[in-house]
mmCIF file with all atom_site columns, C-alpha atoms in Angstrom:
data_model
loop_
_atom_site.group_PDB
_atom_site.id
_atom_site.type_symbol
_atom_site.label_atom_id
_atom_site.label_alt_id
_atom_site.label_comp_id
_atom_site.label_asym_id
_atom_site.label_entity_id
_atom_site.label_seq_id
_atom_site.pdbx_PDB_ins_code
_atom_site.Cartn_x
_atom_site.Cartn_y
_atom_site.Cartn_z
_atom_site.occupancy
_atom_site.B_iso_or_equiv
_atom_site.pdbx_formal_charge
_atom_site.auth_seq_id
_atom_site.auth_comp_id
_atom_site.auth_asym_id
_atom_site.auth_atom_id
_atom_site.pdbx_PDB_model_num
ATOM 1   C CA . UNK A 1 1   ? 0.223   0.103  0.039   1.00 85.00 ? 139 UNK A CA 1
ATOM 2   C CA . UNK A 1 2   ? 1.551   3.505  -1.265  1.00 90.00 ? 140 UNK A CA 1
ATOM 3   C CA . UNK A 1 3   ? 2.555   5.612  1.157   1.00 93.00 ? 141 UNK A CA 1
ATOM 4   C CA . UNK A 1 4   ? 3.196   9.398  1.488   1.00 95.00 ? 142 UNK A CA 1
ATOM 5   C CA . UNK A 1 5   ? 5.233   10.930 3.964   1.00 96.00 ? 143 UNK A CA 1
ATOM 6   C CA . UNK A 1 6   ? 6.475   15.078 4.458   1.00 96.00 ? 144 UNK A CA 1
ATOM 7   C CA . UNK A 1 7   ? 9.312   15.815 6.300   1.00 93.00 ? 145 UNK A CA 1
ATOM 8   C CA . UNK A 1 8   ? 9.180   19.033 8.005   1.00 93.00 ? 146 UNK A CA 1
ATOM 9   C CA . UNK A 1 9   ? 4.865   18.505 9.394   1.00 94.00 ? 147 UNK A CA 1
ATOM 10  C CA . UNK A 1 10  ? 5.925   22.597 9.949   1.00 95.00 ? 148 UNK A CA 1
ATOM 11  C CA . UNK A 1 11  ? 8.564   25.418 8.324   1.00 95.00 ? 149 UNK A CA 1
ATOM 12  C CA . UNK A 1 12  ? 8.922   28.586 9.791   1.00 96.00 ? 150 UNK A CA 1
ATOM 13  C CA . UNK A 1 13  ? 11.470  31.221 8.286   1.00 96.00 ? 151 UNK A CA 1
ATOM 14  C CA . UNK A 1 14  ? 12.302  34.287 7.607   1.00 97.00 ? 152 UNK A CA 1
ATOM 15  C CA . UNK A 1 15  ? 11.499  35.933 3.858   1.00 97.00 ? 153 UNK A CA 1
ATOM 16  C CA . UNK A 1 16  ? 14.506  35.863 1.413   1.00 97.00 ? 154 UNK A CA 1
ATOM 17  C CA . UNK A 1 17  ? 15.554  31.883 2.337   1.00 97.00 ? 155 UNK A CA 1
ATOM 18  C CA . UNK A 1 18  ? 15.922  29.413 0.555   1.00 97.00 ? 156 UNK A CA 1
ATOM 19  C CA . UNK A 1 19  ? 13.880  26.477 1.167   1.00 95.00 ? 157 UNK A CA 1
ATOM 20  C CA . UNK A 1 20  ? 13.470  22.483 1.275   1.00 96.00 ? 158 UNK A CA 1
ATOM 21  C CA . UNK A 1 21  ? 10.383  20.669 1.023   1.00 97.00 ? 159 UNK A CA 1
ATOM 22  C CA . UNK A 1 22  ? 10.598  17.085 0.624   1.00 97.00 ? 160 UNK A CA 1
ATOM 23  C CA . UNK A 1 23  ? 8.199   13.863 0.529   1.00 97.00 ? 161 UNK A CA 1
ATOM 24  C CA . UNK A 1 24  ? 9.348   10.352 0.406   1.00 97.00 ? 162 UNK A CA 1
ATOM 25  C CA . UNK A 1 25  ? 6.586   7.560  -1.017  1.00 96.00 ? 163 UNK A CA 1
ATOM 26  C CA . UNK A 1 26  ? 7.222   4.043  -0.401  1.00 95.00 ? 164 UNK A CA 1
ATOM 27  C CA . UNK A 1 27  ? 6.110   2.162  -3.840  1.00 92.00 ? 165 UNK A CA 1
ATOM 28  C CA . UNK A 1 28  ? 7.649   3.962  -6.883  1.00 91.00 ? 166 UNK A CA 1
ATOM 29  C CA . UNK A 1 29  ? 6.143   2.779  -9.460  1.00 89.00 ? 167 UNK A CA 1
ATOM 30  C CA . UNK A 1 30  ? 3.942   5.459  -9.829  1.00 90.00 ? 168 UNK A CA 1
ATOM 31  C CA . UNK A 1 31  ? 2.348   6.980  -13.184 1.00 87.00 ? 169 UNK A CA 1
ATOM 32  C CA . UNK A 1 32  ? 3.491   11.137 -11.953 1.00 89.00 ? 170 UNK A CA 1
ATOM 33  C CA . UNK A 1 33  ? 4.274   13.646 -8.522  1.00 93.00 ? 171 UNK A CA 1
ATOM 34  C CA . UNK A 1 34  ? 2.380   16.958 -8.349  1.00 93.00 ? 172 UNK A CA 1
ATOM 35  C CA . UNK A 1 35  ? 2.818   19.422 -5.548  1.00 95.00 ? 173 UNK A CA 1
ATOM 36  C CA . UNK A 1 36  ? -0.100  21.371 -4.624  1.00 93.00 ? 174 UNK A CA 1
ATOM 37  C CA . UNK A 1 37  ? -0.373  24.327 -2.230  1.00 95.00 ? 175 UNK A CA 1
ATOM 38  C CA . UNK A 1 38  ? -3.902  25.056 -0.116  1.00 91.00 ? 176 UNK A CA 1
ATOM 39  C CA . UNK A 1 39  ? -4.071  28.082 1.574   1.00 90.00 ? 177 UNK A CA 1
ATOM 40  C CA . UNK A 1 40  ? -6.230  28.777 4.973   1.00 84.00 ? 178 UNK A CA 1
ATOM 41  C CA . UNK A 1 41  ? -9.867  28.450 4.136   1.00 77.00 ? 179 UNK A CA 1
ATOM 42  C CA . UNK A 1 42  ? -9.747  27.382 0.391   1.00 79.00 ? 180 UNK A CA 1
ATOM 43  C CA . UNK A 1 43  ? -9.469  24.139 -2.320  1.00 81.00 ? 181 UNK A CA 1
ATOM 44  C CA . UNK A 1 44  ? -5.654  22.822 -3.568  1.00 85.00 ? 182 UNK A CA 1
ATOM 45  C CA . UNK A 1 45  ? -3.859  25.014 -6.299  1.00 88.00 ? 183 UNK A CA 1
ATOM 46  C CA . UNK A 1 46  ? -1.260  22.252 -8.442  1.00 88.00 ? 184 UNK A CA 1
ATOM 47  C CA . UNK A 1 47  ? 2.055   23.510 -8.304  1.00 94.00 ? 185 UNK A CA 1
ATOM 48  C CA . UNK A 1 48  ? 4.355   21.912 -10.710 1.00 93.00 ? 186 UNK A CA 1
ATOM 49  C CA . UNK A 1 49  ? 3.414   17.913 -11.898 1.00 90.00 ? 187 UNK A CA 1
ATOM 50  C CA . UNK A 1 50  ? 6.259   16.020 -12.576 1.00 92.00 ? 188 UNK A CA 1
ATOM 51  C CA . UNK A 1 51  ? 5.488   12.783 -15.226 1.00 88.00 ? 189 UNK A CA 1
ATOM 52  C CA . UNK A 1 52  ? 7.473   9.829  -13.928 1.00 88.00 ? 190 UNK A CA 1
ATOM 53  C CA . UNK A 1 53  ? 9.995   9.827  -16.963 1.00 90.00 ? 191 UNK A CA 1
ATOM 54  C CA . UNK A 1 54  ? 11.203  13.850 -15.876 1.00 92.00 ? 192 UNK A CA 1
ATOM 55  C CA . UNK A 1 55  ? 13.264  14.156 -13.405 1.00 94.00 ? 193 UNK A CA 1
ATOM 56  C CA . UNK A 1 56  ? 13.008  17.954 -12.726 1.00 95.00 ? 194 UNK A CA 1
ATOM 57  C CA . UNK A 1 57  ? 9.609   20.746 -13.754 1.00 95.00 ? 195 UNK A CA 1
ATOM 58  C CA . UNK A 1 58  ? 10.812  24.383 -12.977 1.00 96.00 ? 196 UNK A CA 1
ATOM 59  C CA . UNK A 1 59  ? 8.137   27.641 -12.699 1.00 95.00 ? 197 UNK A CA 1
ATOM 60  C CA . UNK A 1 60  ? 9.632   30.893 -11.249 1.00 97.00 ? 198 UNK A CA 1
ATOM 61  C CA . UNK A 1 61  ? 10.442  30.849 -7.877  1.00 97.00 ? 199 UNK A CA 1
ATOM 62  C CA . UNK A 1 62  ? 9.597   26.809 -7.536  1.00 97.00 ? 200 UNK A CA 1
ATOM 63  C CA . UNK A 1 63  ? 11.927  24.574 -8.532  1.00 98.00 ? 201 UNK A CA 1
ATOM 64  C CA . UNK A 1 64  ? 10.644  20.324 -8.108  1.00 97.00 ? 202 UNK A CA 1
ATOM 65  C CA . UNK A 1 65  ? 12.656  17.636 -8.213  1.00 97.00 ? 203 UNK A CA 1
ATOM 66  C CA . UNK A 1 66  ? 12.075  13.153 -9.171  1.00 97.00 ? 204 UNK A CA 1
ATOM 67  C CA . UNK A 1 67  ? 14.114  10.900 -7.776  1.00 96.00 ? 205 UNK A CA 1
ATOM 68  C CA . UNK A 1 68  ? 11.246  7.883  -8.485  1.00 93.00 ? 206 UNK A CA 1
ATOM 69  C CA . UNK A 1 69  ? 13.822  4.737  -7.785  1.00 92.00 ? 207 UNK A CA 1
ATOM 70  C CA . UNK A 1 70  ? 14.338  6.359  -4.161  1.00 95.00 ? 208 UNK A CA 1
ATOM 71  C CA . UNK A 1 71  ? 10.971  7.155  -3.953  1.00 96.00 ? 209 UNK A CA 1
ATOM 72  C CA . UNK A 1 72  ? 11.789  11.160 -2.771  1.00 97.00 ? 210 UNK A CA 1
ATOM 73  C CA . UNK A 1 73  ? 10.754  14.192 -4.282  1.00 98.00 ? 211 UNK A CA 1
ATOM 74  C CA . UNK A 1 74  ? 12.152  18.023 -2.930  1.00 97.00 ? 212 UNK A CA 1
ATOM 75  C CA . UNK A 1 75  ? 10.266  20.824 -4.353  1.00 97.00 ? 213 UNK A CA 1
ATOM 76  C CA . UNK A 1 76  ? 13.135  24.055 -3.330  1.00 97.00 ? 214 UNK A CA 1
ATOM 77  C CA . UNK A 1 77  ? 11.683  27.456 -3.104  1.00 97.00 ? 215 UNK A CA 1
ATOM 78  C CA . UNK A 1 78  ? 14.002  30.020 -4.045  1.00 98.00 ? 216 UNK A CA 1
ATOM 79  C CA . UNK A 1 79  ? 13.801  34.254 -1.943  1.00 97.00 ? 217 UNK A CA 1
ATOM 80  C CA . UNK A 1 80  ? 11.359  33.264 0.494   1.00 97.00 ? 218 UNK A CA 1
ATOM 81  C CA . UNK A 1 81  ? 7.860   35.730 1.036   1.00 97.00 ? 219 UNK A CA 1
ATOM 82  C CA . UNK A 1 82  ? 5.198   35.934 3.309   1.00 97.00 ? 220 UNK A CA 1
ATOM 83  C CA . UNK A 1 83  ? 3.486   35.096 0.390   1.00 96.00 ? 221 UNK A CA 1
ATOM 84  C CA . UNK A 1 84  ? 4.588   31.706 0.394   1.00 97.00 ? 222 UNK A CA 1
ATOM 85  C CA . UNK A 1 85  ? 2.555   30.945 3.470   1.00 97.00 ? 223 UNK A CA 1
ATOM 86  C CA . UNK A 1 86  ? 0.301   28.116 3.411   1.00 97.00 ? 224 UNK A CA 1
ATOM 87  C CA . UNK A 1 87  ? 0.571   23.907 3.736   1.00 95.00 ? 225 UNK A CA 1
ATOM 88  C CA . UNK A 1 88  ? 1.959   22.333 0.878   1.00 97.00 ? 226 UNK A CA 1
ATOM 89  C CA . UNK A 1 89  ? 0.891   18.927 -0.357  1.00 96.00 ? 227 UNK A CA 1
ATOM 90  C CA . UNK A 1 90  ? 2.347   16.712 -2.748  1.00 96.00 ? 228 UNK A CA 1
ATOM 91  C CA . UNK A 1 91  ? 0.930   13.224 -4.506  1.00 94.00 ? 229 UNK A CA 1
ATOM 92  C CA . UNK A 1 92  ? 1.402   10.613 -6.376  1.00 93.00 ? 230 UNK A CA 1
ATOM 93  C CA . UNK A 1 93  ? -0.784  9.215  -9.267  1.00 89.00 ? 231 UNK A CA 1
ATOM 94  C CA . UNK A 1 94  ? -0.959  5.321  -8.994  1.00 81.00 ? 232 UNK A CA 1
ATOM 95  C CA . UNK A 1 95  ? -3.829  4.257  -11.283 1.00 68.00 ? 233 UNK A CA 1
ATOM 96  C CA . UNK A 1 96  ? -5.171  6.262  -14.073 1.00 63.00 ? 234 UNK A CA 1
ATOM 97  C CA . UNK A 1 97  ? -6.135  9.813  -12.177 1.00 68.00 ? 235 UNK A CA 1
ATOM 98  C CA . UNK A 1 98  ? -6.272  8.209  -8.777  1.00 79.00 ? 236 UNK A CA 1
ATOM 99  C CA . UNK A 1 99  ? -4.132  9.977  -5.997  1.00 88.00 ? 237 UNK A CA 1
ATOM 100 C CA . UNK A 1 100 ? -2.447  9.216  -2.509  1.00 91.00 ? 238 UNK A CA 1
ATOM 101 C CA . UNK A 1 101 ? -1.610  13.133 -0.962  1.00 93.00 ? 239 UNK A CA 1
ATOM 102 C CA . UNK A 1 102 ? 1.297   13.734 1.754   1.00 94.00 ? 240 UNK A CA 1
ATOM 103 C CA . UNK A 1 103 ? 0.873   15.084 5.157   1.00 88.00 ? 241 UNK A CA 1
ATOM 104 C CA . UNK A 1 104 ? 1.545   18.160 4.342   1.00 94.00 ? 242 UNK A CA 1
ATOM 105 C CA . UNK A 1 105 ? 4.099   20.564 5.420   1.00 96.00 ? 243 UNK A CA 1
ATOM 106 C CA . UNK A 1 106 ? 2.418   23.778 6.901   1.00 96.00 ? 244 UNK A CA 1
ATOM 107 C CA . UNK A 1 107 ? 5.199   26.744 5.717   1.00 97.00 ? 245 UNK A CA 1
ATOM 108 C CA . UNK A 1 108 ? 5.215   30.278 7.607   1.00 97.00 ? 246 UNK A CA 1
ATOM 109 C CA . UNK A 1 109 ? 8.042   32.526 6.173   1.00 97.00 ? 247 UNK A CA 1
ATOM 110 C CA . UNK A 1 110 ? 7.905   35.674 8.702   1.00 96.00 ? 248 UNK A CA 1
ATOM 111 C CA . UNK A 1 111 ? 8.237   39.000 7.088   1.00 94.00 ? 249 UNK A CA 1
ATOM 112 C CA . UNK B 2 1   ? -7.489  24.641 -16.191 1.00 71.00 ? 276 UNK B CA 1
ATOM 113 C CA . UNK B 2 2   ? -10.865 24.122 -15.386 1.00 79.00 ? 277 UNK B CA 1
ATOM 114 C CA . UNK B 2 3   ? -13.402 26.360 -12.604 1.00 87.00 ? 278 UNK B CA 1
ATOM 115 C CA . UNK B 2 4   ? -15.048 23.903 -10.389 1.00 92.00 ? 279 UNK B CA 1
ATOM 116 C CA . UNK B 2 5   ? -17.499 25.447 -7.834  1.00 94.00 ? 280 UNK B CA 1
ATOM 117 C CA . UNK B 2 6   ? -19.226 23.812 -5.090  1.00 95.00 ? 281 UNK B CA 1
ATOM 118 C CA . UNK B 2 7   ? -21.640 23.806 -2.941  1.00 96.00 ? 282 UNK B CA 1
ATOM 119 C CA . UNK B 2 8   ? -22.950 24.372 -0.182  1.00 96.00 ? 283 UNK B CA 1
ATOM 120 C CA . UNK B 2 9   ? -19.303 26.507 1.125   1.00 93.00 ? 284 UNK B CA 1
ATOM 121 C CA . UNK B 2 10  ? -19.921 25.571 4.404   1.00 94.00 ? 285 UNK B CA 1
ATOM 122 C CA . UNK B 2 11  ? -22.967 24.397 6.375   1.00 96.00 ? 286 UNK B CA 1
ATOM 123 C CA . UNK B 2 12  ? -23.757 23.379 10.100  1.00 97.00 ? 287 UNK B CA 1
ATOM 124 C CA . UNK B 2 13  ? -25.738 20.087 10.163  1.00 96.00 ? 288 UNK B CA 1
ATOM 125 C CA . UNK B 2 14  ? -27.750 18.505 13.119  1.00 97.00 ? 289 UNK B CA 1
ATOM 126 C CA . UNK B 2 15  ? -26.300 15.033 13.838  1.00 97.00 ? 290 UNK B CA 1
ATOM 127 C CA . UNK B 2 16  ? -28.770 12.580 12.221  1.00 97.00 ? 291 UNK B CA 1
ATOM 128 C CA . UNK B 2 17  ? -28.955 14.692 8.911   1.00 97.00 ? 292 UNK B CA 1
ATOM 129 C CA . UNK B 2 18  ? -28.177 14.721 5.618   1.00 98.00 ? 293 UNK B CA 1
ATOM 130 C CA . UNK B 2 19  ? -26.318 16.745 3.142   1.00 97.00 ? 294 UNK B CA 1
ATOM 131 C CA . UNK B 2 20  ? -25.916 17.376 -0.820  1.00 98.00 ? 295 UNK B CA 1
ATOM 132 C CA . UNK B 2 21  ? -22.551 18.712 -1.689  1.00 98.00 ? 296 UNK B CA 1
ATOM 133 C CA . UNK B 2 22  ? -22.875 19.595 -5.679  1.00 98.00 ? 297 UNK B CA 1
ATOM 134 C CA . UNK B 2 23  ? -19.819 19.989 -7.503  1.00 97.00 ? 298 UNK B CA 1
ATOM 135 C CA . UNK B 2 24  ? -20.386 21.523 -11.622 1.00 96.00 ? 299 UNK B CA 1
ATOM 136 C CA . UNK B 2 25  ? -17.315 21.880 -13.700 1.00 94.00 ? 300 UNK B CA 1
ATOM 137 C CA . UNK B 2 26  ? -17.389 24.879 -16.160 1.00 92.00 ? 301 UNK B CA 1
ATOM 138 C CA . UNK B 2 27  ? -16.256 21.846 -19.620 1.00 88.00 ? 302 UNK B CA 1
ATOM 139 C CA . UNK B 2 28  ? -16.438 18.417 -19.597 1.00 87.00 ? 303 UNK B CA 1
ATOM 140 C CA . UNK B 2 29  ? -14.142 16.127 -17.922 1.00 86.00 ? 304 UNK B CA 1
ATOM 141 C CA . UNK B 2 30  ? -13.760 12.566 -18.123 1.00 83.00 ? 305 UNK B CA 1
ATOM 142 C CA . UNK B 2 31  ? -13.330 12.103 -14.170 1.00 84.00 ? 306 UNK B CA 1
ATOM 143 C CA . UNK B 2 32  ? -14.945 13.582 -11.181 1.00 91.00 ? 307 UNK B CA 1
ATOM 144 C CA . UNK B 2 33  ? -13.422 12.218 -7.811  1.00 93.00 ? 308 UNK B CA 1
ATOM 145 C CA . UNK B 2 34  ? -14.544 13.127 -4.165  1.00 96.00 ? 309 UNK B CA 1
ATOM 146 C CA . UNK B 2 35  ? -12.259 13.619 -0.934  1.00 95.00 ? 310 UNK B CA 1
ATOM 147 C CA . UNK B 2 36  ? -12.825 14.080 2.422   1.00 95.00 ? 311 UNK B CA 1
ATOM 148 C CA . UNK B 2 37  ? -9.598  15.852 4.442   1.00 92.00 ? 312 UNK B CA 1
ATOM 149 C CA . UNK B 2 38  ? -10.327 15.751 8.426   1.00 92.00 ? 313 UNK B CA 1
ATOM 150 C CA . UNK B 2 39  ? -8.591  18.258 10.620  1.00 87.00 ? 314 UNK B CA 1
ATOM 151 C CA . UNK B 2 40  ? -5.504  18.501 10.457  1.00 82.00 ? 315 UNK B CA 1
ATOM 152 C CA . UNK B 2 41  ? -5.203  15.410 7.832   1.00 86.00 ? 316 UNK B CA 1
ATOM 153 C CA . UNK B 2 42  ? -4.047  15.226 4.376   1.00 86.00 ? 317 UNK B CA 1
ATOM 154 C CA . UNK B 2 43  ? -6.951  14.306 2.048   1.00 91.00 ? 318 UNK B CA 1
ATOM 155 C CA . UNK B 2 44  ? -8.719  10.822 1.140   1.00 93.00 ? 319 UNK B CA 1
ATOM 156 C CA . UNK B 2 45  ? -10.542 9.976  -1.854  1.00 93.00 ? 320 UNK B CA 1
ATOM 157 C CA . UNK B 2 46  ? -13.640 8.169  -0.612  1.00 96.00 ? 321 UNK B CA 1
ATOM 158 C CA . UNK B 2 47  ? -14.822 7.578  -4.503  1.00 95.00 ? 322 UNK B CA 1
ATOM 159 C CA . UNK B 2 48  ? -14.508 8.253  -8.070  1.00 92.00 ? 323 UNK B CA 1
ATOM 160 C CA . UNK B 2 49  ? -17.661 9.832  -9.581  1.00 93.00 ? 324 UNK B CA 1
ATOM 161 C CA . UNK B 2 50  ? -18.886 7.826  -13.608 1.00 88.00 ? 325 UNK B CA 1
ATOM 162 C CA . UNK B 2 51  ? -20.822 9.436  -15.015 1.00 88.00 ? 326 UNK B CA 1
ATOM 163 C CA . UNK B 2 52  ? -24.214 6.645  -15.786 1.00 84.00 ? 327 UNK B CA 1
ATOM 164 C CA . UNK B 2 53  ? -23.174 4.417  -13.176 1.00 86.00 ? 328 UNK B CA 1
ATOM 165 C CA . UNK B 2 54  ? -22.313 3.701  -9.680  1.00 90.00 ? 329 UNK B CA 1
ATOM 166 C CA . UNK B 2 55  ? -19.407 5.268  -8.540  1.00 93.00 ? 330 UNK B CA 1
ATOM 167 C CA . UNK B 2 56  ? -16.238 3.513  -7.562  1.00 93.00 ? 331 UNK B CA 1
ATOM 168 C CA . UNK B 2 57  ? -15.687 3.561  -3.302  1.00 96.00 ? 332 UNK B CA 1
ATOM 169 C CA . UNK B 2 58  ? -12.438 3.357  -1.755  1.00 93.00 ? 333 UNK B CA 1
ATOM 170 C CA . UNK B 2 59  ? -11.668 1.078  0.998   1.00 92.00 ? 334 UNK B CA 1
ATOM 171 C CA . UNK B 2 60  ? -13.515 2.492  3.934   1.00 95.00 ? 335 UNK B CA 1
ATOM 172 C CA . UNK B 2 61  ? -16.414 4.162  1.969   1.00 97.00 ? 336 UNK B CA 1
ATOM 173 C CA . UNK B 2 62  ? -19.694 3.211  1.289   1.00 97.00 ? 337 UNK B CA 1
ATOM 174 C CA . UNK B 2 63  ? -22.248 3.676  -0.750  1.00 97.00 ? 338 UNK B CA 1
ATOM 175 C CA . UNK B 2 64  ? -25.053 3.844  1.918   1.00 97.00 ? 339 UNK B CA 1
ATOM 176 C CA . UNK B 2 65  ? -22.993 6.344  4.155   1.00 98.00 ? 340 UNK B CA 1
ATOM 177 C CA . UNK B 2 66  ? -22.054 8.367  0.226   1.00 98.00 ? 341 UNK B CA 1
ATOM 178 C CA . UNK B 2 67  ? -23.822 8.167  -2.379  1.00 97.00 ? 342 UNK B CA 1
ATOM 179 C CA . UNK B 2 68  ? -23.054 9.875  -5.247  1.00 97.00 ? 343 UNK B CA 1
ATOM 180 C CA . UNK B 2 69  ? -24.386 11.253 -8.181  1.00 95.00 ? 344 UNK B CA 1
ATOM 181 C CA . UNK B 2 70  ? -22.730 11.863 -11.468 1.00 95.00 ? 345 UNK B CA 1
ATOM 182 C CA . UNK B 2 71  ? -25.488 12.147 -14.416 1.00 93.00 ? 346 UNK B CA 1
ATOM 183 C CA . UNK B 2 72  ? -23.974 13.925 -16.886 1.00 93.00 ? 347 UNK B CA 1
ATOM 184 C CA . UNK B 2 73  ? -20.240 15.154 -17.403 1.00 91.00 ? 348 UNK B CA 1
ATOM 185 C CA . UNK B 2 74  ? -20.070 18.171 -15.750 1.00 93.00 ? 349 UNK B CA 1
ATOM 186 C CA . UNK B 2 75  ? -21.714 18.161 -12.795 1.00 95.00 ? 350 UNK B CA 1
ATOM 187 C CA . UNK B 2 76  ? -21.530 15.134 -9.464  1.00 96.00 ? 351 UNK B CA 1
ATOM 188 C CA . UNK B 2 77  ? -22.974 15.734 -5.649  1.00 97.00 ? 352 UNK B CA 1
ATOM 189 C CA . UNK B 2 78  ? -22.066 13.718 -2.860  1.00 98.00 ? 353 UNK B CA 1
ATOM 190 C CA . UNK B 2 79  ? -24.178 12.815 0.210   1.00 98.00 ? 354 UNK B CA 1
ATOM 191 C CA . UNK B 2 80  ? -23.114 12.739 3.325   1.00 98.00 ? 355 UNK B CA 1
ATOM 192 C CA . UNK B 2 81  ? -25.293 10.885 5.207   1.00 98.00 ? 356 UNK B CA 1
ATOM 193 C CA . UNK B 2 82  ? -26.572 10.280 8.848   1.00 97.00 ? 357 UNK B CA 1
ATOM 194 C CA . UNK B 2 83  ? -24.290 12.455 9.818   1.00 97.00 ? 358 UNK B CA 1
ATOM 195 C CA . UNK B 2 84  ? -21.907 12.071 12.892  1.00 97.00 ? 359 UNK B CA 1
ATOM 196 C CA . UNK B 2 85  ? -19.480 14.548 14.697  1.00 96.00 ? 360 UNK B CA 1
ATOM 197 C CA . UNK B 2 86  ? -16.611 12.403 13.411  1.00 95.00 ? 361 UNK B CA 1
ATOM 198 C CA . UNK B 2 87  ? -17.706 13.806 9.697   1.00 97.00 ? 362 UNK B CA 1
ATOM 199 C CA . UNK B 2 88  ? -17.005 16.668 10.222  1.00 96.00 ? 363 UNK B CA 1
ATOM 200 C CA . UNK B 2 89  ? -14.648 17.470 7.491   1.00 95.00 ? 364 UNK B CA 1
ATOM 201 C CA . UNK B 2 90  ? -13.737 19.060 4.297   1.00 93.00 ? 365 UNK B CA 1
ATOM 202 C CA . UNK B 2 91  ? -15.350 17.597 1.346   1.00 96.00 ? 366 UNK B CA 1
ATOM 203 C CA . UNK B 2 92  ? -13.480 18.272 -2.058  1.00 94.00 ? 367 UNK B CA 1
ATOM 204 C CA . UNK B 2 93  ? -14.062 17.579 -5.544  1.00 94.00 ? 368 UNK B CA 1
ATOM 205 C CA . UNK B 2 94  ? -11.453 16.588 -8.445  1.00 91.00 ? 369 UNK B CA 1
ATOM 206 C CA . UNK B 2 95  ? -11.556 16.756 -11.693 1.00 89.00 ? 370 UNK B CA 1
ATOM 207 C CA . UNK B 2 96  ? -8.704  15.535 -14.383 1.00 79.00 ? 371 UNK B CA 1
ATOM 208 C CA . UNK B 2 97  ? -9.019  14.257 -17.876 1.00 65.00 ? 372 UNK B CA 1
ATOM 209 C CA . UNK B 2 98  ? -9.279  14.808 -21.375 1.00 52.00 ? 373 UNK B CA 1
ATOM 210 C CA . UNK B 2 99  ? -8.638  18.779 -22.168 1.00 52.00 ? 374 UNK B CA 1
ATOM 211 C CA . UNK B 2 100 ? -6.363  19.255 -19.345 1.00 52.00 ? 375 UNK B CA 1
ATOM 212 C CA . UNK B 2 101 ? -2.744  18.830 -19.547 1.00 53.00 ? 376 UNK B CA 1
ATOM 213 C CA . UNK B 2 102 ? 0.141   16.477 -18.450 1.00 53.00 ? 377 UNK B CA 1
ATOM 214 C CA . UNK B 2 103 ? -2.737  14.369 -15.825 1.00 64.00 ? 378 UNK B CA 1
ATOM 215 C CA . UNK B 2 104 ? -3.243  17.730 -13.886 1.00 72.00 ? 379 UNK B CA 1
ATOM 216 C CA . UNK B 2 105 ? -6.118  17.262 -11.423 1.00 79.00 ? 380 UNK B CA 1
ATOM 217 C CA . UNK B 2 106 ? -7.724  19.980 -10.192 1.00 84.00 ? 381 UNK B CA 1
ATOM 218 C CA . UNK B 2 107 ? -9.868  21.260 -6.929  1.00 87.00 ? 382 UNK B CA 1
ATOM 219 C CA . UNK B 2 108 ? -13.186 23.553 -5.680  1.00 88.00 ? 383 UNK B CA 1
ATOM 220 C CA . UNK B 2 109 ? -12.786 24.998 -3.156  1.00 88.00 ? 384 UNK B CA 1
ATOM 221 C CA . UNK B 2 110 ? -14.681 22.567 -0.696  1.00 92.00 ? 385 UNK B CA 1
ATOM 222 C CA . UNK B 2 111 ? -17.405 22.466 1.421   1.00 94.00 ? 386 UNK B CA 1
ATOM 223 C CA . UNK B 2 112 ? -16.600 22.799 4.940   1.00 93.00 ? 387 UNK B CA 1
ATOM 224 C CA . UNK B 2 113 ? -19.161 20.428 6.979   1.00 95.00 ? 388 UNK B CA 1
ATOM 225 C CA . UNK B 2 114 ? -19.863 20.597 10.428  1.00 95.00 ? 389 UNK B CA 1
ATOM 226 C CA . UNK B 2 115 ? -21.534 18.407 12.719  1.00 97.00 ? 390 UNK B CA 1
ATOM 227 C CA . UNK B 2 116 ? -23.171 19.422 16.105  1.00 96.00 ? 391 UNK B CA 1
#
């Protein structure tokens, strides 16, 4: 049974810092991995999707990497801003459009 | 991308009652899903809503408790039946499928239910 774990569970950093969020999964037979952002009281917003054949994806200040063989993904946020404060979730796709979600990392960027 | 509307956005419900949540998408989608997010927890898939046939439920979820309808490719409902305080959660509709790039799935804003 696939399990997705995210470390750390919570993180508080001063504005401007570069930071790394970690995601690990137990079964490497995935179709893709997706990183989401969830703001308090809101739904989920997709940030980056990495296909199983890809190693990384970039969007603005965000970079996500995928090492399928070791069951790991990282989300790198450069030059963090208070607006980045949110919960970040990673999810792996096992079967057609079925996603298993991680436990989330609650990020707070201090001004 | 897809615009997903969920109703209600929030509700406070009495124990033992049932509530139906609606999910409307602005374009036809192949796949629609219902997730639950309990307080402080991550998302758990309840079921896949199949157009024109019975939903496919995940382990731990049953049709009697969470009946789902999907009459067409843009609309689905989830009913939470005979509610108890343990059903207090965020219920999220998500969509994916033909027309969306790279298997991306999209989520609605969620329906926040509190059972008292």
